Short mmCIF file of C-alpha atoms and ligand atoms in Angstrom, two decimals:
data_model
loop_
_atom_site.label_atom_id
_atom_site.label_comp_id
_atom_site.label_asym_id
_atom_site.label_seq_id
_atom_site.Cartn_x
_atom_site.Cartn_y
_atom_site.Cartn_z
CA UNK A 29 17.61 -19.09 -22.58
CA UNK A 30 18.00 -15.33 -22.01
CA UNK A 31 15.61 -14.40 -24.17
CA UNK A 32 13.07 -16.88 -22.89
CA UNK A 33 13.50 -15.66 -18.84
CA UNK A 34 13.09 -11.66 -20.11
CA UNK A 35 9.79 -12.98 -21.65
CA UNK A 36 8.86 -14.42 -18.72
CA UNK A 37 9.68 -11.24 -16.04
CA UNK A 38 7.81 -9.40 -19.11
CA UNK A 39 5.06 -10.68 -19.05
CA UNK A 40 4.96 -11.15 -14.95
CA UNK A 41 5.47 -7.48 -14.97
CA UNK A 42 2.49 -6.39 -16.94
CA UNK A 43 0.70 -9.17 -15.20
CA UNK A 44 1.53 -7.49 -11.55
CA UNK A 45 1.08 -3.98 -13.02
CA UNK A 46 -2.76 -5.38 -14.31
CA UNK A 47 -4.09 -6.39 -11.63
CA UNK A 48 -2.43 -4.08 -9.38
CA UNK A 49 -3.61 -0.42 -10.12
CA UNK A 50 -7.11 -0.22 -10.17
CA UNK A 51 -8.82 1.56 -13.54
CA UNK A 52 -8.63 5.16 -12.49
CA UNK A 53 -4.67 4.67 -12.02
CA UNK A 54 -3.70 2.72 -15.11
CA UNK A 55 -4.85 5.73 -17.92
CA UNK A 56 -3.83 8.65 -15.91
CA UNK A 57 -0.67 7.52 -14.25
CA UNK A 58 1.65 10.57 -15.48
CA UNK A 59 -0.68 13.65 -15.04
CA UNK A 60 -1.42 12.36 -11.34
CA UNK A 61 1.86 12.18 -10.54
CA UNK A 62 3.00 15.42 -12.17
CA UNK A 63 -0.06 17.31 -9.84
CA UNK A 64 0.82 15.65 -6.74
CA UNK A 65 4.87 16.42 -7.32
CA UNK A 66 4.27 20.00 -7.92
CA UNK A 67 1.75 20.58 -5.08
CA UNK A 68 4.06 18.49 -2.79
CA UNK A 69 5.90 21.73 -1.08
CA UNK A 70 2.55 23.46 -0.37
CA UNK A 71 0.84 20.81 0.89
CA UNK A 72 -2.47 21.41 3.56
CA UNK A 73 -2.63 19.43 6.42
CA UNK A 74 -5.15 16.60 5.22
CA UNK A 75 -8.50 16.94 7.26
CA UNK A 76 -9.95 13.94 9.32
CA UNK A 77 -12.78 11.94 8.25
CA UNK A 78 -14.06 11.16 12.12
CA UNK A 79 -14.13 14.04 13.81
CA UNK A 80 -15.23 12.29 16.78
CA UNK A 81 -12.08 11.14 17.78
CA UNK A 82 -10.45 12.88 20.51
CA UNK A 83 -7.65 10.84 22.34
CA UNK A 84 -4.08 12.74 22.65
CA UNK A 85 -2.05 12.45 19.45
CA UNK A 86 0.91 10.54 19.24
CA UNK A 87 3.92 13.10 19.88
CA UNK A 88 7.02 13.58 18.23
CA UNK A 89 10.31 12.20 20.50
CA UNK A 90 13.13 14.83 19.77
CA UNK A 91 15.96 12.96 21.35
CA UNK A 92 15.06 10.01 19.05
CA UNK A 93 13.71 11.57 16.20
CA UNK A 94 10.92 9.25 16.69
CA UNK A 95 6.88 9.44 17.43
CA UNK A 96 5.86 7.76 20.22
CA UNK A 97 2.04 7.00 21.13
CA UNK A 98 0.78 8.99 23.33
CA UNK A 99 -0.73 6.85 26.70
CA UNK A 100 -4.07 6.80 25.07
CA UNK A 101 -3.47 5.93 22.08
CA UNK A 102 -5.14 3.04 21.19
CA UNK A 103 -3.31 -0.77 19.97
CA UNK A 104 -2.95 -1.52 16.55
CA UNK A 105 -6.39 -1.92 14.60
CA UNK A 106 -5.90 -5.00 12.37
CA UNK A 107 -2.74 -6.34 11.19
CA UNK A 108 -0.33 -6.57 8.11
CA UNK A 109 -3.08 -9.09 6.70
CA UNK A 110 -5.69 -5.90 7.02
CA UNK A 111 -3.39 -3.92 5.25
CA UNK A 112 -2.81 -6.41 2.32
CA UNK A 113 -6.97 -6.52 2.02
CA UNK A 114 -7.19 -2.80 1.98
CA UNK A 115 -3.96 -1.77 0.12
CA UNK A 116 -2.87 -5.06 -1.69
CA UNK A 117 1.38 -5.98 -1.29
CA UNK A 118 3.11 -2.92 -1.13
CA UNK A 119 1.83 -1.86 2.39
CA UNK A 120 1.47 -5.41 3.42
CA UNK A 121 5.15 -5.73 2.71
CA UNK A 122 6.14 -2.48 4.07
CA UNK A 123 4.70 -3.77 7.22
CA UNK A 124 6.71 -7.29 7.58
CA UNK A 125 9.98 -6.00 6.54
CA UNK A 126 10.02 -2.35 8.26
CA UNK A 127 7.19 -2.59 11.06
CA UNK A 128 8.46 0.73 12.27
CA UNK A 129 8.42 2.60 8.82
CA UNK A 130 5.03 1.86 9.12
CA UNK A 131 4.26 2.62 12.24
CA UNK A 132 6.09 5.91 12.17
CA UNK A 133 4.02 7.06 9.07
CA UNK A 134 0.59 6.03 11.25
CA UNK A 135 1.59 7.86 14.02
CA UNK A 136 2.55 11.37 12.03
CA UNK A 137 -0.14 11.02 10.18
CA UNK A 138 -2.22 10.70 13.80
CA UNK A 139 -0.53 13.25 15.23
CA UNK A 140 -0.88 16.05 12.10
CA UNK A 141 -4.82 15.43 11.68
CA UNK A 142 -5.62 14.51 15.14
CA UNK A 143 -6.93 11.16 13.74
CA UNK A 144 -7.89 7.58 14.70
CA UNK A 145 -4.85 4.98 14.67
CA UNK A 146 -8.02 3.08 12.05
CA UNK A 147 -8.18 5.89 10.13
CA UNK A 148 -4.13 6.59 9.88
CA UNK A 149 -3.67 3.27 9.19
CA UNK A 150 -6.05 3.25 6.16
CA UNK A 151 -4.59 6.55 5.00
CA UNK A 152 -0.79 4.46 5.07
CA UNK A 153 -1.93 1.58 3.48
CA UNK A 154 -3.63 3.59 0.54
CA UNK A 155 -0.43 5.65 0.29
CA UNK A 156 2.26 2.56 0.48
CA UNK A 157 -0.57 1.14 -2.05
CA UNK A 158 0.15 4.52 -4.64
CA UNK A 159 1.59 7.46 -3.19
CA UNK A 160 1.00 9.90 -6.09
CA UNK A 161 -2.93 8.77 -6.28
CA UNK A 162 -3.35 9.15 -1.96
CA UNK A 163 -1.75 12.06 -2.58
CA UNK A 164 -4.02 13.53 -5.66
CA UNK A 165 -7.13 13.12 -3.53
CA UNK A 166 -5.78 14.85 -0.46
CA UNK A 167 -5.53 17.45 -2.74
CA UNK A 168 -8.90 17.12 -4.36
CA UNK A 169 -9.81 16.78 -0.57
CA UNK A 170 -8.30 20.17 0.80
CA UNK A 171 -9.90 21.42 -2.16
CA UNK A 172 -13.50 20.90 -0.58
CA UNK A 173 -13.99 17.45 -1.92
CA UNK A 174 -15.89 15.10 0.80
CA UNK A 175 -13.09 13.15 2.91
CA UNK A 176 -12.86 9.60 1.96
CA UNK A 177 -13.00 6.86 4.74
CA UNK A 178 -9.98 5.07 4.02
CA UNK A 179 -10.81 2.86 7.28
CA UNK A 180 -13.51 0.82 5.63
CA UNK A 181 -12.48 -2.44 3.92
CA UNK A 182 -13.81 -1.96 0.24
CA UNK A 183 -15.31 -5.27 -0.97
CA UNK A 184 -13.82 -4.58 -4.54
CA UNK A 185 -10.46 -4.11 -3.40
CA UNK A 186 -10.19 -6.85 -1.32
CA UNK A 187 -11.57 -9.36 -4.49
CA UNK A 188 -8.78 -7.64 -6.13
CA UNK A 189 -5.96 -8.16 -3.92
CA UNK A 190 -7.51 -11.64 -2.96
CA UNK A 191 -7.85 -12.34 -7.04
CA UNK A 192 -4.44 -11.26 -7.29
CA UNK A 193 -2.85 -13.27 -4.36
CA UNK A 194 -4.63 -16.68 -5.54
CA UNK A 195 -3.91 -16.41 -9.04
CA UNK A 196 -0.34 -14.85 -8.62
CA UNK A 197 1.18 -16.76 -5.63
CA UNK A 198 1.14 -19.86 -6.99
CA UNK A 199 2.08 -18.96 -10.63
CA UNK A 200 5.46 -17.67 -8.68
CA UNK A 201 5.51 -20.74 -6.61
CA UNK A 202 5.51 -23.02 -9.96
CA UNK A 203 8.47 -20.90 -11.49
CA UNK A 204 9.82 -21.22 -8.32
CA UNK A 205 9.76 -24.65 -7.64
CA UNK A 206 10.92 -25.29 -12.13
CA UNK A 207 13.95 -22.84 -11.03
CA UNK A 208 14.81 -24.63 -8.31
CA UNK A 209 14.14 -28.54 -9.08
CA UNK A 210 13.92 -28.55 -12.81
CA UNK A 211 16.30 -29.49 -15.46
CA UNK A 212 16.27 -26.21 -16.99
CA UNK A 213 17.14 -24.10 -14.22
CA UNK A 214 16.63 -20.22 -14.73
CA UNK A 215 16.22 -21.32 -18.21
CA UNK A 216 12.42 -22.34 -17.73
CA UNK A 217 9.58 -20.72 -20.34
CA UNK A 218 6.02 -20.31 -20.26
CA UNK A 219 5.39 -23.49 -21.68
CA UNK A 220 6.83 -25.19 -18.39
CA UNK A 221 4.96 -23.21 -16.42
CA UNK A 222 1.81 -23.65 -17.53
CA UNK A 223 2.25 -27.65 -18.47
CA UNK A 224 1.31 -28.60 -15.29
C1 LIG B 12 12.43 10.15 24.39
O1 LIG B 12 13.08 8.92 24.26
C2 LIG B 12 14.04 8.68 25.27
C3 LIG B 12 14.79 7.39 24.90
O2 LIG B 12 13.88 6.33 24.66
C4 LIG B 12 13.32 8.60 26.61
O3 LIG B 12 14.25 8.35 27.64
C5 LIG B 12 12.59 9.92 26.86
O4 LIG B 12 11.83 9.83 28.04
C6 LIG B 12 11.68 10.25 25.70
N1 LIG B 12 11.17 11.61 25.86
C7 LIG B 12 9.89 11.86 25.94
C8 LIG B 12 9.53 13.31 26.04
O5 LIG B 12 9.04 10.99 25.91
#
């Protein structure tokens, strides 16, 4: 019984962990990580990718230890489904269960680069999506690389995220729903699952 629910997380795991990191990510996981922890003391203040932009910067409240918009700063761009499209779960979940996490990270990031709330938002969903890769092309970015317009909704990683949500969701629901009204309880395998 044990050994059949560890096979299941198991292989729900490397499932997630598949479809999740895009190519780039799944080969050089370590040596990304290892840059972007070393470099993380002496980090540059990440340049803007529209320039244009010139509304007052969300400013930092010193009796709450809070940023607060400034008057012009404009409403949220899209919502917690926009960041799911652009950044798959993590940010997406980051956003329903601590909407002020969130929203903190936007502003700061506004207010150091001087930056569309669009544009901080796409930075924060990229990072809540894989901190040690957003953080690796900052780098590459300070470094004279072109800035990349983490605004846009990328077509491939919303099939992924879209791919992942249709084809995980209700794979959880089923194991769910054995857990919970089967006769085998917590003790359901992959052969349940998938003898629909
Ligand atoms: C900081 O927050 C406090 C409490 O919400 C508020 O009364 C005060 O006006 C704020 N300060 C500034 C500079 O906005």
């Amino acid at each position: 019984m044990v050994h059949r629910c560890r096979t299941l997380q198991s292989i729900l795991l490397l499932f997630l962990i598949g479809t999740l990191l895009p190519p780039s990510t799944a080969f050089a996981p370590h040596q990304r990580t290892a840059i972007a922890r070393t470099s993380l003391s002496a980090q540059p203040t990440p340049r803007r990718f529209d320039p244009s932009y010139k509304k007052k910067p969300p400013v930092f409240n010193k009796s709450t230890s809070l940023w607060e918009p400034s008057d012009e700063t404009e409403p949220e761009p899209y919502g917690p489904f926009g960041s799911f499209l652009r950044g798959g779960p993590s940010p997406f979940l980051v956003r329903v269960f601590q909407p002020s996490q969130y929203d903190q990270a936007v502003f700061k990031y506004m207010a150091q680069t001087s930056c569309s709330r669009a544009e901080a938002q796409g930075n924060m969903d990229a990072y809540f999506n894989n901190a040690a890769d957003w953080t690796y092309q900052k780098m590459q970015e300070a470094n004279g690389r072109p800035v990349i317009d983490y605004t846009q909704l990328k077509l491939k990683d919303a099939i992924l995220v879209i791919t992942w949500a249709l084809f995980v969701t209700p794979f959880l629901g089923r194991c769910g729903y054995l857990i919970a009204f089967g006769d085998k309880g917590w003790g359901i395998g992959l052969s349940d699952v998938f003898n629909i």
